[in-house]
mmCIF file of C-alpha atoms in Angstrom:
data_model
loop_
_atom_site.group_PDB
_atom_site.id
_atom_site.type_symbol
_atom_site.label_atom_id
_atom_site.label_comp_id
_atom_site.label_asym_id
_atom_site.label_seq_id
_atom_site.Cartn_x
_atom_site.Cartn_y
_atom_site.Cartn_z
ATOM 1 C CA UNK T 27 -20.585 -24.349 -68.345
ATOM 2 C CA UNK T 28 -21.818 -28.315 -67.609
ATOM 3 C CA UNK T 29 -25.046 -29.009 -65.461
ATOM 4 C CA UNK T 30 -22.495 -29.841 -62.478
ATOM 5 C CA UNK T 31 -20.515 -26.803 -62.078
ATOM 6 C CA UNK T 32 -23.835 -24.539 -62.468
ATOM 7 C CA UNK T 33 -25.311 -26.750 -59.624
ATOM 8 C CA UNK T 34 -22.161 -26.118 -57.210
ATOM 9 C CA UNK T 35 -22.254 -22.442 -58.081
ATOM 10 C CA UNK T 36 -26.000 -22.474 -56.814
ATOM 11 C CA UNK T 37 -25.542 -24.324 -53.770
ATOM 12 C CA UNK T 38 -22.386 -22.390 -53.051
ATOM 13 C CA UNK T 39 -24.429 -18.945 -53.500
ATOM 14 C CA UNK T 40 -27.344 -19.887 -51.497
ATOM 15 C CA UNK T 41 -25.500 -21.064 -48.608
ATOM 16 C CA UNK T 42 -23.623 -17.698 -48.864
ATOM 17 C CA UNK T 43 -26.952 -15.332 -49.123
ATOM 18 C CA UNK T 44 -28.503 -17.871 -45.632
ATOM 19 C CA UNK T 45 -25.495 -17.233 -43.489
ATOM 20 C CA UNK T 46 -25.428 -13.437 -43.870
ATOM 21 C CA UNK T 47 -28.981 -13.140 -43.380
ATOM 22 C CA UNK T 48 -28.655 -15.461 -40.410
ATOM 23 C CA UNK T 49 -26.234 -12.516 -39.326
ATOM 24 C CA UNK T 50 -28.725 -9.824 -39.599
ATOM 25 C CA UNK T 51 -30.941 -11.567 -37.745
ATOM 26 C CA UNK T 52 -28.738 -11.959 -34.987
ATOM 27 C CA UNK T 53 -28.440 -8.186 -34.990
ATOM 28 C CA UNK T 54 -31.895 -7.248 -35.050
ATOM 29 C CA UNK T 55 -33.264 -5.783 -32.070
ATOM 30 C CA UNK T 56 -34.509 -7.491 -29.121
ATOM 31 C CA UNK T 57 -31.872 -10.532 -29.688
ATOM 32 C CA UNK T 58 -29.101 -11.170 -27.054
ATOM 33 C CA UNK T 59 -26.418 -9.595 -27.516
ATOM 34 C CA UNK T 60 -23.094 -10.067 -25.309
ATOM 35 C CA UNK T 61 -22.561 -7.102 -23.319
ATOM 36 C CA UNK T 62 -18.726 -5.157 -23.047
ATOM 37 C CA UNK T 63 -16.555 -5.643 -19.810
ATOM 38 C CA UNK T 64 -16.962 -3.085 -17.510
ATOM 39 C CA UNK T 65 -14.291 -0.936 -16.099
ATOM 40 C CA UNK T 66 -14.358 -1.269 -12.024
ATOM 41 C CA UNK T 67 -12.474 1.349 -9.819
ATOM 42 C CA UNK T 68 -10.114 0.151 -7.429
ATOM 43 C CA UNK T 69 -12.180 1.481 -3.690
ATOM 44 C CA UNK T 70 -8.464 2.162 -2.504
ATOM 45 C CA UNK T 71 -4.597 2.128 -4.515
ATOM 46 C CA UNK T 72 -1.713 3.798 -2.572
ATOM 47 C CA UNK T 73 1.797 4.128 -2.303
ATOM 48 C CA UNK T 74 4.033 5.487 0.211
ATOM 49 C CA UNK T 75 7.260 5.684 1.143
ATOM 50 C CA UNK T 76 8.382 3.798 5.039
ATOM 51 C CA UNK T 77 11.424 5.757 5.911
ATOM 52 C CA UNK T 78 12.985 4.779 9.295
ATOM 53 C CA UNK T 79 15.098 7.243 11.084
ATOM 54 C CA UNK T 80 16.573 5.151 13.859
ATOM 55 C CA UNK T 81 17.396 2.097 11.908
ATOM 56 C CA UNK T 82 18.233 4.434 8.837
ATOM 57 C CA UNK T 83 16.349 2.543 6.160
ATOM 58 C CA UNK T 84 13.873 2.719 3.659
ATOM 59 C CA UNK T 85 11.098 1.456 1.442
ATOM 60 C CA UNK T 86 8.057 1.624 0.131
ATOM 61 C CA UNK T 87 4.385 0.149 0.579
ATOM 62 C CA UNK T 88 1.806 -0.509 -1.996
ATOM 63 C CA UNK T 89 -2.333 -1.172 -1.294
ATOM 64 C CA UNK T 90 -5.300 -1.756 -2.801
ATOM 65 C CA UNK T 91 -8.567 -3.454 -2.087
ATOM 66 C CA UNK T 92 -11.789 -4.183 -4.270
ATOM 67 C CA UNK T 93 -14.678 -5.775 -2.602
ATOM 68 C CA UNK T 94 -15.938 -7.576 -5.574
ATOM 69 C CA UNK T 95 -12.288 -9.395 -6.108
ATOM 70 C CA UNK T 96 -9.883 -9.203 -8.560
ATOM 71 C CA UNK T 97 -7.915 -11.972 -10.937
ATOM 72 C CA UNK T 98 -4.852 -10.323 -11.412
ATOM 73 C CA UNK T 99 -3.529 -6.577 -10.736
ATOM 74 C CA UNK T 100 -0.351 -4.502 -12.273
ATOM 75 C CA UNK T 101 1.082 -1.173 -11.627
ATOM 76 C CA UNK T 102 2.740 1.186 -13.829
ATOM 77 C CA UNK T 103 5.449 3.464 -12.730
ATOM 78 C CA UNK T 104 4.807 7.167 -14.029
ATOM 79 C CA UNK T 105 6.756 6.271 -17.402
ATOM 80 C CA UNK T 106 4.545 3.490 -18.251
ATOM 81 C CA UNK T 107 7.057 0.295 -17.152
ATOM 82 C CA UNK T 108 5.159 -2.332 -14.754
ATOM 83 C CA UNK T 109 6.965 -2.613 -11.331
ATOM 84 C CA UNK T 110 4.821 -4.984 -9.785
ATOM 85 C CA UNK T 111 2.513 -7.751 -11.243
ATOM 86 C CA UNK T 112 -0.189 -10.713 -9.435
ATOM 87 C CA UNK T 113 -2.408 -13.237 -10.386
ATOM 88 C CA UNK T 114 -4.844 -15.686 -8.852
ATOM 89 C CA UNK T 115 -5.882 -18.870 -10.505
ATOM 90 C CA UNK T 116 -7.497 -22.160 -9.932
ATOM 91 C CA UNK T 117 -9.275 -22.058 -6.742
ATOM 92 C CA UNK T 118 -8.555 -18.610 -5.875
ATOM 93 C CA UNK T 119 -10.028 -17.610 -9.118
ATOM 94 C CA UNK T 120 -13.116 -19.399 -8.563
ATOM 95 C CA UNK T 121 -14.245 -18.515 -4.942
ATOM 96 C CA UNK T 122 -14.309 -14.725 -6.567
ATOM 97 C CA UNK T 123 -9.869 -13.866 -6.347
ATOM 98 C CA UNK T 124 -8.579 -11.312 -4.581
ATOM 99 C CA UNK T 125 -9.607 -8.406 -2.602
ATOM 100 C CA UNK T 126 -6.969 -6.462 -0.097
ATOM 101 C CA UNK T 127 -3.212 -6.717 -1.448
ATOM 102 C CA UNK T 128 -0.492 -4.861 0.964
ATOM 103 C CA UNK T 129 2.678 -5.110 -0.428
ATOM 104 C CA UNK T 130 6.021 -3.821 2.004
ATOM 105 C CA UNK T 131 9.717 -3.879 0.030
ATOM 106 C CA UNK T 132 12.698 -4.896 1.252
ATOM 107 C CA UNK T 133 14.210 -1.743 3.147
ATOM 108 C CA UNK T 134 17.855 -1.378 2.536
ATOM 109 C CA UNK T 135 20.154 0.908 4.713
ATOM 110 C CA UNK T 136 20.453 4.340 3.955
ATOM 111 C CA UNK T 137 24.379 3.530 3.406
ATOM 112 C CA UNK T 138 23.860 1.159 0.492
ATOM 113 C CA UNK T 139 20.879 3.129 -1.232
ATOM 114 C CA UNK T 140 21.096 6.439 -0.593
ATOM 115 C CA UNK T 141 18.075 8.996 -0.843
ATOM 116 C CA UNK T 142 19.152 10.219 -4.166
ATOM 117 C CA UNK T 143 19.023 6.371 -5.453
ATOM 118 C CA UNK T 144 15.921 5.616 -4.229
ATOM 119 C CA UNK T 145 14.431 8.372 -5.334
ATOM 120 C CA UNK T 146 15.499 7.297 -9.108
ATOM 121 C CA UNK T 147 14.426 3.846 -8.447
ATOM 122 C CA UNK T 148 11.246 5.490 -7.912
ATOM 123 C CA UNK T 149 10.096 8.424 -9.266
ATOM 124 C CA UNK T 150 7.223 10.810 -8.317
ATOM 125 C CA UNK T 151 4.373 10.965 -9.925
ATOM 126 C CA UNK T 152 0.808 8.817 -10.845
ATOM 127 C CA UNK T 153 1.822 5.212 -10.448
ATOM 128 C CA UNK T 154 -0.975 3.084 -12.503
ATOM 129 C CA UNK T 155 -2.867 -0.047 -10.774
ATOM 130 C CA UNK T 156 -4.687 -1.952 -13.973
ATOM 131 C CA UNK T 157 -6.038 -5.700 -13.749
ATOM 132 C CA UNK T 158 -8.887 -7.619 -14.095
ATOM 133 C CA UNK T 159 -11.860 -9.311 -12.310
ATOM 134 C CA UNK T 160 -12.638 -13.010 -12.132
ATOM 135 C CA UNK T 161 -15.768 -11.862 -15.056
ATOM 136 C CA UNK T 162 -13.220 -10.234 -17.152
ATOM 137 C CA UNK T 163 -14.037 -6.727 -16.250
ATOM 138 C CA UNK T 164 -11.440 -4.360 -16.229
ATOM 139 C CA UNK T 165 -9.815 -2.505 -13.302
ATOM 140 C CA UNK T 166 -7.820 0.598 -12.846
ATOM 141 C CA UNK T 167 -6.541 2.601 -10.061
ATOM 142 C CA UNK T 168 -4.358 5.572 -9.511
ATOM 143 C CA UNK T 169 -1.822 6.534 -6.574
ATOM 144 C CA UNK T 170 -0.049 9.470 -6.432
ATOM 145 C CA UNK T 171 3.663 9.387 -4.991
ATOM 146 C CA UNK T 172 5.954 12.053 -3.678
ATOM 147 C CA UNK T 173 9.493 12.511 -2.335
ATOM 148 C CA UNK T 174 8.108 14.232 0.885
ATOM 149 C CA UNK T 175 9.241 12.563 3.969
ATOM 150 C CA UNK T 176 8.686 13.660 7.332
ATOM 151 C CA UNK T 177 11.894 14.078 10.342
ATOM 152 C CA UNK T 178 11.789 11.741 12.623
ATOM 153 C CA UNK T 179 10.040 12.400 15.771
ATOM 154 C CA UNK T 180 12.346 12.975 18.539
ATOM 155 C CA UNK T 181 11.298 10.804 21.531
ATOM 156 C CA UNK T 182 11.117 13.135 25.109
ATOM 157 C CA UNK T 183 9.787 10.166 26.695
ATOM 158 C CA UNK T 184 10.480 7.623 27.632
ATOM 159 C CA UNK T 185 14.133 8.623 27.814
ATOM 160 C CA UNK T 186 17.164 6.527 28.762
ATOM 161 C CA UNK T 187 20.117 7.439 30.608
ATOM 162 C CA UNK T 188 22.761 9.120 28.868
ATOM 163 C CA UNK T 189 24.793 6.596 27.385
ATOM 164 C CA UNK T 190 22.158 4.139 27.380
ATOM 165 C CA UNK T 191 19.927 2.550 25.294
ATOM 166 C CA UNK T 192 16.964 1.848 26.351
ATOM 167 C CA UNK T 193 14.574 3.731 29.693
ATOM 168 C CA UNK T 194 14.564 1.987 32.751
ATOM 169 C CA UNK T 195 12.584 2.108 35.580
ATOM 170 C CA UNK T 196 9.266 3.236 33.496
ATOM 171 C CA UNK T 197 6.031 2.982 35.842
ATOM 172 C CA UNK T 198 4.254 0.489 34.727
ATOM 173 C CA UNK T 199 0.589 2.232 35.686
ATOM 174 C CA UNK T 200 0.308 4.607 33.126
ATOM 175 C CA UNK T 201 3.910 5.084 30.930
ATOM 176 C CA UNK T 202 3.478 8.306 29.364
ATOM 177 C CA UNK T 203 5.532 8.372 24.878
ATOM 178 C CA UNK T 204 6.192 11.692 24.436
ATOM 179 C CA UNK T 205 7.798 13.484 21.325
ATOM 180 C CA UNK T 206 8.377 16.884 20.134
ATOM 181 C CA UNK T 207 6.170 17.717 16.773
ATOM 182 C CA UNK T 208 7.122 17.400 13.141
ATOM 183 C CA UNK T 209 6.917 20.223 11.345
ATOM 184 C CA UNK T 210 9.575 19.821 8.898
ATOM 185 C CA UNK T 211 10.729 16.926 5.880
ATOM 186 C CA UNK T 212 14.248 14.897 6.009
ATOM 187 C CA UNK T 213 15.763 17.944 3.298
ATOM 188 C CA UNK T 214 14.201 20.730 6.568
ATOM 189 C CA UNK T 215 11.457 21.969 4.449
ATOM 190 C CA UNK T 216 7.981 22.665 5.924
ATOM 191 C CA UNK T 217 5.549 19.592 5.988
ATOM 192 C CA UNK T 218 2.074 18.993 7.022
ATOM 193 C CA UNK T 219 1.583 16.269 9.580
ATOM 194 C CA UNK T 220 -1.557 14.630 9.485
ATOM 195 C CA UNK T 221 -1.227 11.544 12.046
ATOM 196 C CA UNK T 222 0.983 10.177 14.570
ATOM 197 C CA UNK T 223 0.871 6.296 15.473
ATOM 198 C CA UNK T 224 2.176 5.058 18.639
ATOM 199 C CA UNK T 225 3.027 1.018 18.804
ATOM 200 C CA UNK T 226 4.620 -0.471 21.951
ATOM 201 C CA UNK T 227 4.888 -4.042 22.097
ATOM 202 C CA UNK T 228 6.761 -7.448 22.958
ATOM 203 C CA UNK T 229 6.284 -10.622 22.957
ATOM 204 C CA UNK T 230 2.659 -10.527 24.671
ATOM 205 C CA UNK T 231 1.520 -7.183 23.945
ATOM 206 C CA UNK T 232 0.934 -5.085 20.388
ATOM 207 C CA UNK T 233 -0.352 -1.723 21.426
ATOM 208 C CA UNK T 234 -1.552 0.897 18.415
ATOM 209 C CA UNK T 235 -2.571 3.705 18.531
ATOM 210 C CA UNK T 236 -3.595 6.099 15.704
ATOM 211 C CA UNK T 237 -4.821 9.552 15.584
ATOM 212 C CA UNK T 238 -5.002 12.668 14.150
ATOM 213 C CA UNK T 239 -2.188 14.935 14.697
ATOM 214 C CA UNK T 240 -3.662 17.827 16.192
ATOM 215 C CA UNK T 241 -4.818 15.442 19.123
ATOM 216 C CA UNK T 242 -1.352 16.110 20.456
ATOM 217 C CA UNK T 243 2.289 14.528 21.111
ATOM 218 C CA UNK T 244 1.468 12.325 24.230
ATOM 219 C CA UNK T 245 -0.161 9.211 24.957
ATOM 220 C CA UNK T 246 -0.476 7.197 28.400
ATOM 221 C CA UNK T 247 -0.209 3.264 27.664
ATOM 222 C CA UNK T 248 -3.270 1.820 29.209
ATOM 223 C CA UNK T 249 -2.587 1.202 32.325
ATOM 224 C CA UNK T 250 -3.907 -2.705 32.183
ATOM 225 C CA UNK T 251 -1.101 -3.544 29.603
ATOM 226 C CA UNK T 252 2.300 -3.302 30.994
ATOM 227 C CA UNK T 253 3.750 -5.917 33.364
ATOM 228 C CA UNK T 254 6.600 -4.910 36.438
ATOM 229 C CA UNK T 255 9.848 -5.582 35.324
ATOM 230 C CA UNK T 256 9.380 -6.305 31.788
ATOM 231 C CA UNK T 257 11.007 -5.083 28.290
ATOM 232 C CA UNK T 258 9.126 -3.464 25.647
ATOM 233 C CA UNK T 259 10.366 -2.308 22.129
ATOM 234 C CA UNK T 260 8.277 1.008 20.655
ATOM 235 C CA UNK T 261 7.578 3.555 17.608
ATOM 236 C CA UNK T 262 6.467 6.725 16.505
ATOM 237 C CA UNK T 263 5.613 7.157 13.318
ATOM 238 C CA UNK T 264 5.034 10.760 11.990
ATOM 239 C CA UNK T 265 2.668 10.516 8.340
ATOM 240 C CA UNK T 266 2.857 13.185 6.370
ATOM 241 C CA UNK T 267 -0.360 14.270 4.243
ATOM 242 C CA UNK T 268 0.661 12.145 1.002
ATOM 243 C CA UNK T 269 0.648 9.205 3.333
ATOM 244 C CA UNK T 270 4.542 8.845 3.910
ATOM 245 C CA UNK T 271 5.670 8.241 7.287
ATOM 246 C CA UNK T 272 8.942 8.145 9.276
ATOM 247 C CA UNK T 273 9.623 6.104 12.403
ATOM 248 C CA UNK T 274 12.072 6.365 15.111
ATOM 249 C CA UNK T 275 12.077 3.606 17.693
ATOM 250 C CA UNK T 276 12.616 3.424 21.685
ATOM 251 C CA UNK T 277 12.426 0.519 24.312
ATOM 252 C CA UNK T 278 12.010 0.443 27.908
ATOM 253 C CA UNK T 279 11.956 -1.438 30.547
ATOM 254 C CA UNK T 280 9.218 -1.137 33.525
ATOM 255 C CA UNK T 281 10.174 -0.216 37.031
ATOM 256 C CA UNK T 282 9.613 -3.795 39.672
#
């Protein structure tokens, strides 16, 4: 071997031995050492099912929030396959991304996707919310979905005329909603009803009421709201304990 290639060798060999014990050093203890991304539970992931018996139509909902933000989100349907998919960037990203998402589908009549369809379309079972945070941290959520859907309330009050459409003549001090209780699902089997909701509105007013469901099936519109001679459109929504809820609608119109 010449004088030449022995020096290369040398150098070559003691560069090798001072970059792995530049390694261990970096290992020993009390050096920095970059820490692994968390994993950061969603503080809320649902989905439900918006089914409305008047209109005849139906969709579904999705949720979630995290207070400390997140950079992009995904859920899984129960088989694995993403259904749903956002992202923040640039500025968004930077001020700390997102924190509540509602999502509301398209709700197509009953007549061109029938129950059994949808229910294909979406399956029951755990539907998976996974994502990030603006730090790289990871997130995950879970949100159990069923088929259970709740009747439709039938509205006592107010009631139109037979043949018509809408009430007339409602007192405008104190209209009373009334409905019979749901006890039973869309397929007649027994359901547990956990809240009602009660919305009348038009143009100037958006009235909402919420509340448990043993509170009752009647509710007085404040009397301060509603205007002589004026239209309003309304809902009850009956949720079942899974979250799902059915709606059937009425409208009125307030006595001079």
């Amino acid at each position: 071997m010449n004088a030449t290639l022995a020096t290369l060798i040398r150098h070559a060999l003691t560069g090798a031995t001072l970059a792995v014990a530049t390694t261990v050093a970096a290992a020993q203890p009390g050096t920095k050492v970059e820490s692994k991304a968390r994993t950061v539970p969603l503080s809320a992931a649902t989905m439900i099912i918006e089914y409305n018996s008047s209109a005849e139509d139906i969709g579904v909902q999705f949720f979630l929030d995290l207070s400390e933000g997140w950079r992009d989100i995904e859920i899984f349907d129960p088989s694995g396959r993403e259904i749903f998919g956002a992202e923040t960037e640039g500025r968004l990203t930077r001020q700390g991304g997102g924190t509540e998402l509602f999502l509301e589908s398209v709700e197509p009549p009953i007549a061109d996707l029938p129950f059994e369809k949808f229910f294909r379309r979406f399956p029951e079972g755990t539907y998976r919310f996974r994502g990030h945070d603006p730090k790289g941290n990871r997130i995950t959520g879970e949100a159990e979905f069923t088929h259970d859907i709740p009747a439709g309330p039938e509205i006592l009050l107010p009631r139109p005329a037979p043949g018509a459409e809408c009430a007339v003549g409602v007192p405008s001090r104190g209209a009373v909603v009334a409905w019979n209780p749901v006890t039973q699902s869309i397929d007649d089997e027994p359901l547990n009803i956990v809240r009602y909701e009660v919305i009348v509105e038009n143009d100037d007013l958006n009235f909402d009421v919420k509340y448990p469901a043993q509170t009752g099936t009647m509710l007085t519109v404040s009397l301060e709201l509603l205007q002589p001679g004026t239209d309003y459109i309304g809902e009850v929504l009956a949720v079942e304990e899974g979250g799902n809820q059915t709606i059937t609608e009425f409208c009125f119109r307030t006595a001079q």
